[in-house]
Short mmCIF file of C-alpha atoms in Angstrom, two decimals:
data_model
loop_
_atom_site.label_atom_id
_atom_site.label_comp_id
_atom_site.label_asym_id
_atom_site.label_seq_id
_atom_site.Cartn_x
_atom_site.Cartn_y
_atom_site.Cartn_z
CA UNK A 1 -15.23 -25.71 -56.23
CA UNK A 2 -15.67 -29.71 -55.89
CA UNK A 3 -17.34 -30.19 -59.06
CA UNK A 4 -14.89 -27.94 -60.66
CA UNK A 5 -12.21 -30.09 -59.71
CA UNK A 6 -13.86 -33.41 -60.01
CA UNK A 7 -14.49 -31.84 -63.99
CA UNK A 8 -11.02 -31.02 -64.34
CA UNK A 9 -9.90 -34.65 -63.17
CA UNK A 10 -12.33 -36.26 -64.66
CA UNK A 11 -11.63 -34.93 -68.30
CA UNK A 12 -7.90 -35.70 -67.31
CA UNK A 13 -8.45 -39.39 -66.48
CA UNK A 14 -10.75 -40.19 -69.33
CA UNK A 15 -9.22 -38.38 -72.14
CA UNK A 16 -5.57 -40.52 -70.80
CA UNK A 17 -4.48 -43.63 -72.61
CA UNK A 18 -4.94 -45.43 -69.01
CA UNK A 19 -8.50 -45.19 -69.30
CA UNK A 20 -8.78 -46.38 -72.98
CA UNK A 21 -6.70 -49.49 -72.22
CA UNK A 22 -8.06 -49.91 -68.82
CA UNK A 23 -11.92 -49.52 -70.93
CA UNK A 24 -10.57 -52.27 -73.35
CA UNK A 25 -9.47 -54.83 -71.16
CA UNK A 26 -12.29 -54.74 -68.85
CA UNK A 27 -14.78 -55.13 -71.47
CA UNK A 28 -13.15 -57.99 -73.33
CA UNK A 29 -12.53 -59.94 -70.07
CA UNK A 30 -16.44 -59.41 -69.44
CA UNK A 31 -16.36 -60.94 -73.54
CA UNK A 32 -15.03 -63.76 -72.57
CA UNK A 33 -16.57 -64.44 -68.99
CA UNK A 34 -20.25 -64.33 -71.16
CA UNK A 35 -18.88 -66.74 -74.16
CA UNK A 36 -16.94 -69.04 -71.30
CA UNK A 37 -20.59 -69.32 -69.54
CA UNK A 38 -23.13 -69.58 -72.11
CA UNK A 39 -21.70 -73.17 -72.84
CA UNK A 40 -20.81 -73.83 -69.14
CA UNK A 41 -24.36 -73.07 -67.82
CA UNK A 42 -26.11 -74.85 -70.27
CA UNK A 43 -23.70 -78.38 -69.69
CA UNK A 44 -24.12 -77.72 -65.86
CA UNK A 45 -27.79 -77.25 -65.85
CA UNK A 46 -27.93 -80.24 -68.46
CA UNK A 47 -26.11 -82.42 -65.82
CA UNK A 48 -28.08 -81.28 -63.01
CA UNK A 49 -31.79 -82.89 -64.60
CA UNK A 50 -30.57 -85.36 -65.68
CA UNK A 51 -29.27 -86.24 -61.30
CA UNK A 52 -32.89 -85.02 -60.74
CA UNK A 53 -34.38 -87.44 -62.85
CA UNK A 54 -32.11 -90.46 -61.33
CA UNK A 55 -33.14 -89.14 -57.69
CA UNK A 56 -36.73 -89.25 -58.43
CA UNK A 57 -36.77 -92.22 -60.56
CA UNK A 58 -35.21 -94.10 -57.65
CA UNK A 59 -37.47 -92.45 -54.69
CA UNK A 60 -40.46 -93.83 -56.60
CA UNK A 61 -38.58 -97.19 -57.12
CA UNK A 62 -38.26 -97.16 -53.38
CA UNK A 63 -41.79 -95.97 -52.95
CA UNK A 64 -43.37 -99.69 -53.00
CA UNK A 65 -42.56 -100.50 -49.73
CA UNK A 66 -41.79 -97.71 -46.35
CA UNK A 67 -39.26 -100.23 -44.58
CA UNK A 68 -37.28 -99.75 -47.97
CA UNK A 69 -37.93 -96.27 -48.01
CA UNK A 70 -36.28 -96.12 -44.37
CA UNK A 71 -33.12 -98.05 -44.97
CA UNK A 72 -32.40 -96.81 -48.36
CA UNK A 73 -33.09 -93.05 -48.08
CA UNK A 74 -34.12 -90.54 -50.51
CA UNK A 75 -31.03 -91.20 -52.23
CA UNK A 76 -28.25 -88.39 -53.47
CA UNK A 77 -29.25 -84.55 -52.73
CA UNK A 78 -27.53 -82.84 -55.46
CA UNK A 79 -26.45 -79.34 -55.42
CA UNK A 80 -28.15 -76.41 -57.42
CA UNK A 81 -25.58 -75.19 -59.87
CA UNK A 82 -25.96 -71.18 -59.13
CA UNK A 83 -27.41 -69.04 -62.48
CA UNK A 84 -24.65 -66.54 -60.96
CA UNK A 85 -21.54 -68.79 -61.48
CA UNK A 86 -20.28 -66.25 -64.40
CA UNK A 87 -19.80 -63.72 -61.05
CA UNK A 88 -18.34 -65.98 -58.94
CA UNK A 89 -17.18 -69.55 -60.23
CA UNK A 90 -15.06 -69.66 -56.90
CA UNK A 91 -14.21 -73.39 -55.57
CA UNK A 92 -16.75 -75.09 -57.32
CA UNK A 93 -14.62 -77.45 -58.81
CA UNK A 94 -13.41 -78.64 -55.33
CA UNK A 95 -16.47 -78.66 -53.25
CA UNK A 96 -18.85 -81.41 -53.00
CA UNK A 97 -21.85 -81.30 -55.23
CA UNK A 98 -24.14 -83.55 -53.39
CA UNK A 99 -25.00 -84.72 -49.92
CA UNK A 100 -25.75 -88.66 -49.78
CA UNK A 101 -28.70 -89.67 -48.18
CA UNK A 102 -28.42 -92.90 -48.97
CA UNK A 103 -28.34 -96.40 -46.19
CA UNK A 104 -25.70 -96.75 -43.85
CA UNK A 105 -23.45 -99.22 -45.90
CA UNK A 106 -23.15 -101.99 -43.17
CA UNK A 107 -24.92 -105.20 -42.58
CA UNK A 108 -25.03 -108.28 -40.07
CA UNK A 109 -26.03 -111.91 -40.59
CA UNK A 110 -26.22 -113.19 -37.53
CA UNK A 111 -27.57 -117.25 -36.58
CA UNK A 112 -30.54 -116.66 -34.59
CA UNK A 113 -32.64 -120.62 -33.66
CA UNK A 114 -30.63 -122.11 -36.73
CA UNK A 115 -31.48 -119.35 -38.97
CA UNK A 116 -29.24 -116.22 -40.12
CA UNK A 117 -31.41 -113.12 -39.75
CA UNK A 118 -30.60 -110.57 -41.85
CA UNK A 119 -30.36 -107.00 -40.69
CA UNK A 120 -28.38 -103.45 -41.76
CA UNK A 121 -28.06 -99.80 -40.80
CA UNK A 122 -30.99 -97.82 -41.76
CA UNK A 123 -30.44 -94.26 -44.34
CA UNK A 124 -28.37 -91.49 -42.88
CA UNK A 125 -27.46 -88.22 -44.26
CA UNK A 126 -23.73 -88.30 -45.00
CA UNK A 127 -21.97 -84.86 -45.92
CA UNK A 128 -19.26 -83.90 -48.18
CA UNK A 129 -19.55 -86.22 -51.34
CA UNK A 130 -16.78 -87.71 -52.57
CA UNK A 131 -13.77 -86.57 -50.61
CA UNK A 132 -12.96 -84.22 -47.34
CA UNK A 133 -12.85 -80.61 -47.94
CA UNK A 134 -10.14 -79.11 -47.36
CA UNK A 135 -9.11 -75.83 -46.60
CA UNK A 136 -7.16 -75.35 -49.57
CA UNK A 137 -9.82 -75.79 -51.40
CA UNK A 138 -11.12 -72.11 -50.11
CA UNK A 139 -8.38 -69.97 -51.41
CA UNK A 140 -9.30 -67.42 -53.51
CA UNK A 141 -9.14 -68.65 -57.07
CA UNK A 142 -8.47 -67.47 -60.56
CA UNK A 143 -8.90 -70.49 -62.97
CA UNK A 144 -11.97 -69.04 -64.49
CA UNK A 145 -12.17 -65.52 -66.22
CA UNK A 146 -15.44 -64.10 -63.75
CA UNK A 147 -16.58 -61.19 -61.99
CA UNK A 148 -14.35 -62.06 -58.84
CA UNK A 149 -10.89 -61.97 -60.94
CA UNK A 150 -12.12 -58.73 -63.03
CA UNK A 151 -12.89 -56.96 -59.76
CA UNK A 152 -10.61 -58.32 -57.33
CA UNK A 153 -7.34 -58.38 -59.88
CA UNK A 154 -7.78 -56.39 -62.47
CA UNK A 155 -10.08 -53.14 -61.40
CA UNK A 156 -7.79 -53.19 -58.43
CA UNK A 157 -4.93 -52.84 -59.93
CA UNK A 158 -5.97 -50.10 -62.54
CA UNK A 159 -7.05 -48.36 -59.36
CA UNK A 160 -3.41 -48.35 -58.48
CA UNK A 161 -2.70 -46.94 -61.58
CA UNK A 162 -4.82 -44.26 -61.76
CA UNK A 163 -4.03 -42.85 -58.44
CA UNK A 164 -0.33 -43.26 -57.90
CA UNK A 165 0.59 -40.24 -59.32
CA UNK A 166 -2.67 -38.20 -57.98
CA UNK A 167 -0.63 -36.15 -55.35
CA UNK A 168 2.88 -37.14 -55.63
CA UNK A 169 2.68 -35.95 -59.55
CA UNK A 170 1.52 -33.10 -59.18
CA UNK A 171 3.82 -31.83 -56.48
CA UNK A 172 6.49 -32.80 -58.65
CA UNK A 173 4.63 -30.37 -61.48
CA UNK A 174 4.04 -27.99 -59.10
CA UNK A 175 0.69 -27.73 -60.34
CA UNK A 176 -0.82 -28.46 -56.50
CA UNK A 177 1.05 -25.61 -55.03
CA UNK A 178 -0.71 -23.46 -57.50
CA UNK A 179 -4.15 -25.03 -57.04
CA UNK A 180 -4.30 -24.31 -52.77
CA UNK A 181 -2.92 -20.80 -53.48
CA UNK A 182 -6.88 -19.98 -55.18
CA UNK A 183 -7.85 -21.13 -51.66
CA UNK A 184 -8.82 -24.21 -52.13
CA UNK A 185 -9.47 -26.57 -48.89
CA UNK A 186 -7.31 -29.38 -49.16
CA UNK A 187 -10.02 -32.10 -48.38
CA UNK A 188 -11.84 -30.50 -51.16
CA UNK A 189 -8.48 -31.29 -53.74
CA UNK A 190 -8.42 -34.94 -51.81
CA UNK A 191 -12.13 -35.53 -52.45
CA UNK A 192 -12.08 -34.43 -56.01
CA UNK A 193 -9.51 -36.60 -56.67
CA UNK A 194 -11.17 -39.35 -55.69
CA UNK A 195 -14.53 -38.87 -57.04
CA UNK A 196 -12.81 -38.70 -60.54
CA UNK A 197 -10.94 -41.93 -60.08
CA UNK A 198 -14.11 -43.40 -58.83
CA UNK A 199 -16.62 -42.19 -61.64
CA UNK A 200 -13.84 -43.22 -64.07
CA UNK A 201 -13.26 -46.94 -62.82
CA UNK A 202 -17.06 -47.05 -61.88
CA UNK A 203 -17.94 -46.47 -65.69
CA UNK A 204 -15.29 -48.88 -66.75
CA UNK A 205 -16.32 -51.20 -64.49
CA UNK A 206 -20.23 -50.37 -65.64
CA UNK A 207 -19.07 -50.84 -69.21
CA UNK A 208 -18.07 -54.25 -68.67
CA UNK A 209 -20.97 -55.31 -66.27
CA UNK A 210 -23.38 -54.10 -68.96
CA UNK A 211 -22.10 -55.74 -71.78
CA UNK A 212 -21.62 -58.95 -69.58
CA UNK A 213 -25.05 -58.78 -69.21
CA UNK A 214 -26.45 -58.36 -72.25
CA UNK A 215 -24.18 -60.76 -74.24
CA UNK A 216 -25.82 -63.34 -71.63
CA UNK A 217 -29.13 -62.26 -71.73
CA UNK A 218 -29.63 -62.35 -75.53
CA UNK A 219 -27.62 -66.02 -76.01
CA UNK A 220 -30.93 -67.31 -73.99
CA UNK A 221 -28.91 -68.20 -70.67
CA UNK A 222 -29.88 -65.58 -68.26
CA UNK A 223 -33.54 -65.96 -67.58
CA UNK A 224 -33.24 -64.56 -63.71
CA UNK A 225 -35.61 -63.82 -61.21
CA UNK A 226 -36.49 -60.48 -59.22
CA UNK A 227 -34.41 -61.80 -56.36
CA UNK A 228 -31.32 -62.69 -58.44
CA UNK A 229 -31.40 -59.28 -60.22
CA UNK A 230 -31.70 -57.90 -56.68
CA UNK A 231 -28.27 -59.99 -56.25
CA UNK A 232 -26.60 -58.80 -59.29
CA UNK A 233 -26.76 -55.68 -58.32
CA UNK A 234 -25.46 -56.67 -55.01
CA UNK A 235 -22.85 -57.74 -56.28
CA UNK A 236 -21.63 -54.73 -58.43
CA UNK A 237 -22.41 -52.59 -55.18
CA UNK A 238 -19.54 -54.94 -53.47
CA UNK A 239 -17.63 -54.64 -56.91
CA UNK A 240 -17.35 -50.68 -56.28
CA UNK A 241 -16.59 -50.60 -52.89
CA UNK A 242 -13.86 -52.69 -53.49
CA UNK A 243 -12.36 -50.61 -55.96
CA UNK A 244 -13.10 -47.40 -53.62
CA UNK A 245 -10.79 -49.40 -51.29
CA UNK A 246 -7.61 -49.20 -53.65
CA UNK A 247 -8.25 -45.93 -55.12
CA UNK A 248 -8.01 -44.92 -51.26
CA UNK A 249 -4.78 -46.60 -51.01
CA UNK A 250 -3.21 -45.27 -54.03
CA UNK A 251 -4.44 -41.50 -53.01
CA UNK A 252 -3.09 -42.09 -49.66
CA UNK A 253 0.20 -43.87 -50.90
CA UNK A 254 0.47 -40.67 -52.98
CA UNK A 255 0.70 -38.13 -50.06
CA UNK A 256 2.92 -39.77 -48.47
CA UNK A 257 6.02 -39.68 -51.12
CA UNK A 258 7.02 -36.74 -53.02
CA UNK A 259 8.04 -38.99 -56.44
CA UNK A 260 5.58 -40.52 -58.17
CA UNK A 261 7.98 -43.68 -59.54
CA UNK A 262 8.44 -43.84 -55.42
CA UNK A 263 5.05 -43.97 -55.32
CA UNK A 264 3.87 -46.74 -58.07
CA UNK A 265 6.77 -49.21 -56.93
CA UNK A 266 5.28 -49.32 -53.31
CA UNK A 267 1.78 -49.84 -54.13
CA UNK A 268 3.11 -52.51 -56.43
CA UNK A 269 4.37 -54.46 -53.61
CA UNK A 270 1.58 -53.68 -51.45
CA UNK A 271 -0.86 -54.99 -54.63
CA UNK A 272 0.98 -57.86 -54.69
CA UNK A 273 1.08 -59.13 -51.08
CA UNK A 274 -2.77 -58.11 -50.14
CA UNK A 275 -3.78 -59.44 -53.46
CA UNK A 276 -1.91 -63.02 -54.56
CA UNK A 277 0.35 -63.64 -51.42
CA UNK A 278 -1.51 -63.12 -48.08
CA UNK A 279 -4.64 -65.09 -48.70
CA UNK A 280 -2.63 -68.25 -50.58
CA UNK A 281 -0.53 -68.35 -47.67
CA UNK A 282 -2.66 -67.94 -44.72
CA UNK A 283 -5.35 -70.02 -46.22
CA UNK A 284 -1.91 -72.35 -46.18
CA UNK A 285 -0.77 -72.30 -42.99
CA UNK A 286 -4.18 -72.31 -41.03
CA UNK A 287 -5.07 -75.80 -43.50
CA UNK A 288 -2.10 -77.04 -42.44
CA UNK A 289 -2.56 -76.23 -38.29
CA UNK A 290 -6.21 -76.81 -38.33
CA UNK A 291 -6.47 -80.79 -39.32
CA UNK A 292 -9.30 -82.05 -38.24
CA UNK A 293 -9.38 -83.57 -34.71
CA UNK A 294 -12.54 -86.45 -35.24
CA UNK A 295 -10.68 -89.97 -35.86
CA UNK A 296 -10.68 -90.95 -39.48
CA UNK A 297 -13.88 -92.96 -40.81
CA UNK A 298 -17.19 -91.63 -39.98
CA UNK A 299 -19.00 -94.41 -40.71
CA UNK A 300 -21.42 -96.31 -38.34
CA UNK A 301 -19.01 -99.80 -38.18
CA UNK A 302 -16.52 -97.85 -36.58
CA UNK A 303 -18.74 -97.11 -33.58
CA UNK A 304 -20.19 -100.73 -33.90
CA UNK A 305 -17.10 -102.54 -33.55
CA UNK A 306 -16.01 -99.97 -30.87
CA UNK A 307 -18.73 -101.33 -28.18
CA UNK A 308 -22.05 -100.22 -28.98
CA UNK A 309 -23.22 -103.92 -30.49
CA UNK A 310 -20.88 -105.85 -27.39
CA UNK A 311 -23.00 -103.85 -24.62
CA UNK A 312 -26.61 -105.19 -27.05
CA UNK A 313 -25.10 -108.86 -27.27
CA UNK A 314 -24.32 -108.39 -23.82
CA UNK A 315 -28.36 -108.01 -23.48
CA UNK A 316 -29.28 -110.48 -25.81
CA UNK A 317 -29.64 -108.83 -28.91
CA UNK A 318 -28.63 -112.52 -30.88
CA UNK A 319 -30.68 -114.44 -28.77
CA UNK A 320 -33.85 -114.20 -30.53
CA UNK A 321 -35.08 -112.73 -33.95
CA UNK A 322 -37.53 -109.42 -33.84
CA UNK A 323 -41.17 -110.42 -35.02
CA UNK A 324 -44.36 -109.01 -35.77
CA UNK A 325 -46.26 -110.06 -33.09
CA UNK A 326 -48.68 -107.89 -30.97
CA UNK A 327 -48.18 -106.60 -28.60
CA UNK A 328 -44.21 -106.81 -29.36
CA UNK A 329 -42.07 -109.28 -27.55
CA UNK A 330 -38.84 -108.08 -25.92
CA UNK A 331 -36.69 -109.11 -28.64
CA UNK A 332 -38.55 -106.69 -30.78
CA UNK A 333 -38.27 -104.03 -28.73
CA UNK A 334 -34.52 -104.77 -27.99
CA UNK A 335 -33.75 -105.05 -32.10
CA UNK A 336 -35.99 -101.47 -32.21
CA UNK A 337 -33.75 -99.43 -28.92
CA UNK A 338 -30.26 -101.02 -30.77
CA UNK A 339 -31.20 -99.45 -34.29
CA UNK A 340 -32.45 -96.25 -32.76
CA UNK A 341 -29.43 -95.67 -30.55
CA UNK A 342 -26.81 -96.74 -33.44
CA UNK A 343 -29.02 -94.24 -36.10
CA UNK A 344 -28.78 -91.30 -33.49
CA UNK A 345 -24.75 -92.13 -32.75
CA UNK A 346 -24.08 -92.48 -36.60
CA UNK A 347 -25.86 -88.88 -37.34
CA UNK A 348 -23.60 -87.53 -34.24
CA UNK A 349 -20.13 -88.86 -35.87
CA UNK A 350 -20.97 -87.99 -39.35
CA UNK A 351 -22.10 -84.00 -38.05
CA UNK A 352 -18.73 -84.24 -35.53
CA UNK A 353 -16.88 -84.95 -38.76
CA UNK A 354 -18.60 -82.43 -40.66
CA UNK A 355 -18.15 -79.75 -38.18
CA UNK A 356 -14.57 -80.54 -37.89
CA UNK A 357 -13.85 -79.58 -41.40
CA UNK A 358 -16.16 -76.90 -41.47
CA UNK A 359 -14.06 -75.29 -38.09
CA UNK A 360 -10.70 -75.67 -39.72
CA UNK A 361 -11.91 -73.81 -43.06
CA UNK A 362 -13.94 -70.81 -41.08
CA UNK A 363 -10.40 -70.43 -39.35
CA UNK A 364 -8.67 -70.28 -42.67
CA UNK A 365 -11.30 -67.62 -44.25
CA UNK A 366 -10.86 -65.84 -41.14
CA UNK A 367 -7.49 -65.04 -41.27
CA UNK A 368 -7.43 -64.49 -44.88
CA UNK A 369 -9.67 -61.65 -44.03
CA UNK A 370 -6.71 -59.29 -43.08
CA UNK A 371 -7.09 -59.29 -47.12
CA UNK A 372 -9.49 -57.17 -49.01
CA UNK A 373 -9.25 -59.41 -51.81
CA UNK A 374 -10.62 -62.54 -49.99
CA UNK A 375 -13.07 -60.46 -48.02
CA UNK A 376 -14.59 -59.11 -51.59
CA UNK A 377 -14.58 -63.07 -52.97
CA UNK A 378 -16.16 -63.75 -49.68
CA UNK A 379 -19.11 -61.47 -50.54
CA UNK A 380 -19.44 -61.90 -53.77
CA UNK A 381 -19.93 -65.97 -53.59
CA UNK A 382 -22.35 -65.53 -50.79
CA UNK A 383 -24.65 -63.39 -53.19
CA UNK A 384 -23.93 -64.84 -56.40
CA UNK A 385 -25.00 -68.64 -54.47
CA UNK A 386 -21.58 -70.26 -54.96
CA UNK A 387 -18.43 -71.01 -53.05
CA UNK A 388 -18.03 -72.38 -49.47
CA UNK A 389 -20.75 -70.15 -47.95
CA UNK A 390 -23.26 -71.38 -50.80
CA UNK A 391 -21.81 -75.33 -49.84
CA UNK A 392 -22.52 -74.57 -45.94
CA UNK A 393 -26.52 -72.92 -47.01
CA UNK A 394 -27.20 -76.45 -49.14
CA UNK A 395 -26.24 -78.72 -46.26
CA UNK A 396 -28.62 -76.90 -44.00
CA UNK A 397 -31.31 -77.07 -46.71
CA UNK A 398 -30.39 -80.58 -47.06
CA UNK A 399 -30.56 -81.11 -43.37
CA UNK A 400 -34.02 -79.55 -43.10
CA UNK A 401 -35.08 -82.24 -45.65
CA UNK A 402 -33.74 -84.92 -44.28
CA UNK A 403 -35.41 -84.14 -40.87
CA UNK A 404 -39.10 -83.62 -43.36
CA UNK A 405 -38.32 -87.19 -44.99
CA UNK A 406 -38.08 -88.83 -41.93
CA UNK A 407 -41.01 -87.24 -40.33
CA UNK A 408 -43.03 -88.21 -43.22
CA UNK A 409 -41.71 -91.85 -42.90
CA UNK A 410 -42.80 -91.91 -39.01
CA UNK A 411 -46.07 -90.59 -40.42
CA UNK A 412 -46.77 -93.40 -42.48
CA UNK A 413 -45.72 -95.65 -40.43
CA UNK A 414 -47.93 -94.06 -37.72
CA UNK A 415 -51.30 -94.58 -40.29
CA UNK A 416 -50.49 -98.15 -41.04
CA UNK A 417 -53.01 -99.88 -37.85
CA UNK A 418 -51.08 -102.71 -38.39
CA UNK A 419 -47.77 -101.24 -38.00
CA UNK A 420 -45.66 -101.83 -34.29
CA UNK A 421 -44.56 -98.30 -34.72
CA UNK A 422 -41.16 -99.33 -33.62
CA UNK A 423 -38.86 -97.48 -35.44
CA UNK A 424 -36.30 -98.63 -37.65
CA UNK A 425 -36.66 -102.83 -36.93
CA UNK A 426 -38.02 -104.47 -40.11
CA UNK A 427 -40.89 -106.39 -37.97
CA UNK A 428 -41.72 -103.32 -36.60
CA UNK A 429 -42.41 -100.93 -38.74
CA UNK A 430 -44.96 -100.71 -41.69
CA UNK A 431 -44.16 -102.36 -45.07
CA UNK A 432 -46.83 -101.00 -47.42
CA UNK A 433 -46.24 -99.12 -49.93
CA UNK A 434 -46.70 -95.62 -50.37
CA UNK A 435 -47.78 -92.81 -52.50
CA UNK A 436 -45.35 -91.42 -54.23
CA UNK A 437 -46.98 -88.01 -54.54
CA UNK A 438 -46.82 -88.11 -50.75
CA UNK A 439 -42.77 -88.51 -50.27
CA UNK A 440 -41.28 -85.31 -49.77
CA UNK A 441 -38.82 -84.46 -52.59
CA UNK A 442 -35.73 -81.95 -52.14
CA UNK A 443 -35.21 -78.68 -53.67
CA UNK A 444 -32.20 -76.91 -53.25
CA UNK A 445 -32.45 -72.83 -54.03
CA UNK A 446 -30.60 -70.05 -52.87
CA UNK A 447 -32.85 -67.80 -50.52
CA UNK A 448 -31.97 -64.14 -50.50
CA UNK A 449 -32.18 -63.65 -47.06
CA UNK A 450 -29.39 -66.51 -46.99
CA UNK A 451 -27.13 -64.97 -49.51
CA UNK A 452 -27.33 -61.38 -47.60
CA UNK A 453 -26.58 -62.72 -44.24
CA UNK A 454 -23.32 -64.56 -45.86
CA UNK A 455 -22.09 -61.41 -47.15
CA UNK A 456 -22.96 -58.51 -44.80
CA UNK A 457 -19.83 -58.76 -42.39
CA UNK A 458 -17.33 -58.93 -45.37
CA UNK A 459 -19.37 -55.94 -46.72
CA UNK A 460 -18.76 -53.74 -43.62
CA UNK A 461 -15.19 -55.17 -43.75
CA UNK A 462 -14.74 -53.44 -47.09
CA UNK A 463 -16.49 -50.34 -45.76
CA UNK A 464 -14.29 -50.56 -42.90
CA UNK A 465 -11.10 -51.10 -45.19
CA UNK A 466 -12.12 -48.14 -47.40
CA UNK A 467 -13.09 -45.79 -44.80
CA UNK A 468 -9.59 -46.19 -42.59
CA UNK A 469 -7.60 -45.68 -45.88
CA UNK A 470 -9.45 -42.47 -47.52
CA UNK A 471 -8.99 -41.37 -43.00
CA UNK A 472 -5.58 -42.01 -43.36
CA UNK A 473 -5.17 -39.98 -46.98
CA UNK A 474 -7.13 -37.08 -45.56
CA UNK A 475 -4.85 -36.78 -42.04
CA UNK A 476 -1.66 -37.36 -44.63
CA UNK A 477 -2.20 -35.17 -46.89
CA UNK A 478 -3.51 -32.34 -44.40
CA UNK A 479 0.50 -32.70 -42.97
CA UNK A 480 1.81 -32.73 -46.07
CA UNK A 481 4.10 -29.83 -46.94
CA UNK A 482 3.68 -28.22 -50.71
#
């Protein structure tokens, strides 16, 4: 009796004009998100060799002498542009593309027996690029025609529409009444019901994904992997279960009213508020409660100037010049403990700083998650490698590198015999030059296990979501009187 109603539905739904118009607009959206990327991928992946080529060309510049290596860095660590943007373009535009590992930026002069000596801030990873991020930056956007606003607006919505009237419509026919007198179980009516809406959006939604697809695969753009297929798919898996979510709510909106106009103009509110309003405006408030509490400039003069080069001066830092003598003289080591203790501060305020902003944004996503919209762009930017969860993966990965490059530089140092092996002090550190087949170079990627980790909570959030709703449809409609 299931499949016999699901049939029945079915060849209701798709033989409707709803369907033909909800076919067309899906698929032409998907159009447009392929033509939109073919020239976007190939400008971004353009842009991103050519800030390859720079960083390498100016790690083997670098590569003639280790000192230089270790006050200059590895240079800028740019960002992977994701092959999956056309799924999720998210907040690309306003998060950093690059982490700067690049020196310090200060230097000191001081007179030391007549002489100024000349000495500055060795390389330091510094996060965030250009500018803070800020929490408005997270909000789920809709600049970009991609898989996020086809799903998360659109499908939604036509889920609305195809279910307002699933219940309430037929009371008003009186066609239900007639369908339980044959005996029919009334979880068996609810479940048919939705199996049709779902089969009908899921080949809509199918039809678009497929023709996506194949419009980028034959203009030469999508050359993917196993592992980003695996993704893809992923990410339609998250696409249907969000969808499942509103058909729910528009099955249960219709048991509850007996007019399906009634019906239709409540679920349009309730569209509009979990869909543009909520997340905009919690993402809002929580930006503007959550300011970062770290004092302004996280660079290493602030600390400097705020006591940490009195209490060396108070030791004698100025008193006498570092040299290459062994064994090392006092001054040497005194120069080497400074420069250590000022490279481990300046990493702690620039990661304090870091993890400031990060804090006030994971509040903001959190609270947008009373919205199945934001938890579905949540998911889908973790597995498609963009957005803020994609951002938080490449500082870790360029993190681990930075911790590789400066093994390797303590390494070198270590194999020079005539090297002081005194970290970080010109005189006492090695000033060969080394291979440049030797320096560690960074890759960014997206690793799978990365991308799956991001978005399994807001996957059991939509799960959760879905199966609450189709609970409270099946209790509703098991009280309802025909």
């Amino acid at each position: 009796m299931l499949w016999h109603i699901v049939k029945r539905e079915l060849f209701e739904q798709m033989s409707s004009l709803r369907f033909a118009f909800a076919m067309f607009l899906t698929v032409f959206l998907m159009i447009v998100n392929a033509l939109g990327h073919i020239d976007d991928s190939k400008t971004r992946q353009a842009e991103y060799r050519r800030e390859a080529s720079v960083y390498l060309a100016k790690l083997e510049q670098n590569s003639g002498n280790l000192y230089k290596l270790v006050v200059d860095g590895p240079g800028e660590l740019h960002k992977k542009p994701s092959p999956l943007s056309f799924c999720a373009h998210g907040s690309e535009n306003n998060l950093p593309r690059l982490a700067s590992g690049k020196r310090a930026g200060w230097g000191r002069n001081p007179v030391i027996d007549g002489k100024s000596y000349s000495v500055s801030g060795i390389w330091r990873l510094k996060y965030g690029g250009f500018s803070p991020i800020k929490a408005t930056d997270i909000f789920p956007t809709f600049l970009k025609i991609d898989w996020i606003l086809i799903i998360s607006n659109v499908l939604s919505f036509l889920a609305l529409v195809f279910t307002f009237d699933a219940i309430s419509g037929e009371v008003t026919h009186g066609t239900l009444r007639l369908t339980l007198s044959n005996s029919v179980a009334r979880r068996t009516v609810l479940t048919g019901k939705f199996l049709s809406s779902f089969i009908s959006l899921g080949t809509v939604f199918t039809s678009g994904v497929l023709v996506n697809v194949l419009l980028l695969h034959l203009s030469g753009v999508l050359q993917l992997s196993v592992q980003e297929w695996s993704r893809i798919g992923s990410i339609f898996v998250v696409g249907l279960v969000y969808i499942s979510v509103f058909i729910a709510l528009g099955i249960f909106m219709s048991t509850l009213v007996n007019n399906a106009s009634t019906s239709l103009v409540i679920l349009l509110l309730v569209w509009v508020i979990w869909v543009i309003l909520v997340p905009s405006m919690l993402g809002t408030i929580m930006g503007g409660l959550n300011r970062p509490s770290v004092r302004g400039d996280p660079s290493p003069a602030y600390f400097i100037h705020d006591g940490l080069l009195g209490r060396y001066k108070a030791r004698g830092l100025d008193a006498e010049a570092p040299t290459r003598v062994h064994p090392p003289t006092p001054a040497t080591l005194l120069w080497a403990e400074f420069l250590s203790e000022e490279a481990r501060e300046g990493t702690k305020l620039n990661k304090a700083y870091l993890n400031a902003q990060i804090n006030q944004i994971q509040i903001a996503r959190e609270f947008n998650r009373i919205s199945p919209t934001a938890i579905a762009q949540y998911a889908i930017e973790s597995l498609a490698g963009t957005g803020f969860q994609r951002h938080l993966n490449f500082l870790k990965n360029a993190e681990r590198y930075a911790d590789e490059f400066n093994d390797f530089l303590i390494s070198a140092d270590r194999s020079d015999p005539d090297s002081l092996h005194l970290l970080f002090v010109r005189e006492g550190m090695s000033d060969k030059p080394v291979p440049f087949e030797s320096i560690p170079k960074f890759h960014d990627r997206v690793r799978l296990e990365d991308a799956f980790k991001g978005a399994i909570l807001d996957m059991m959030l939509l799960l959760l979501f879905f199966t609450v709703l189709f609970a409270a449809a099946h209790v509703s409609f098991q009280r309802k009187e025909i």
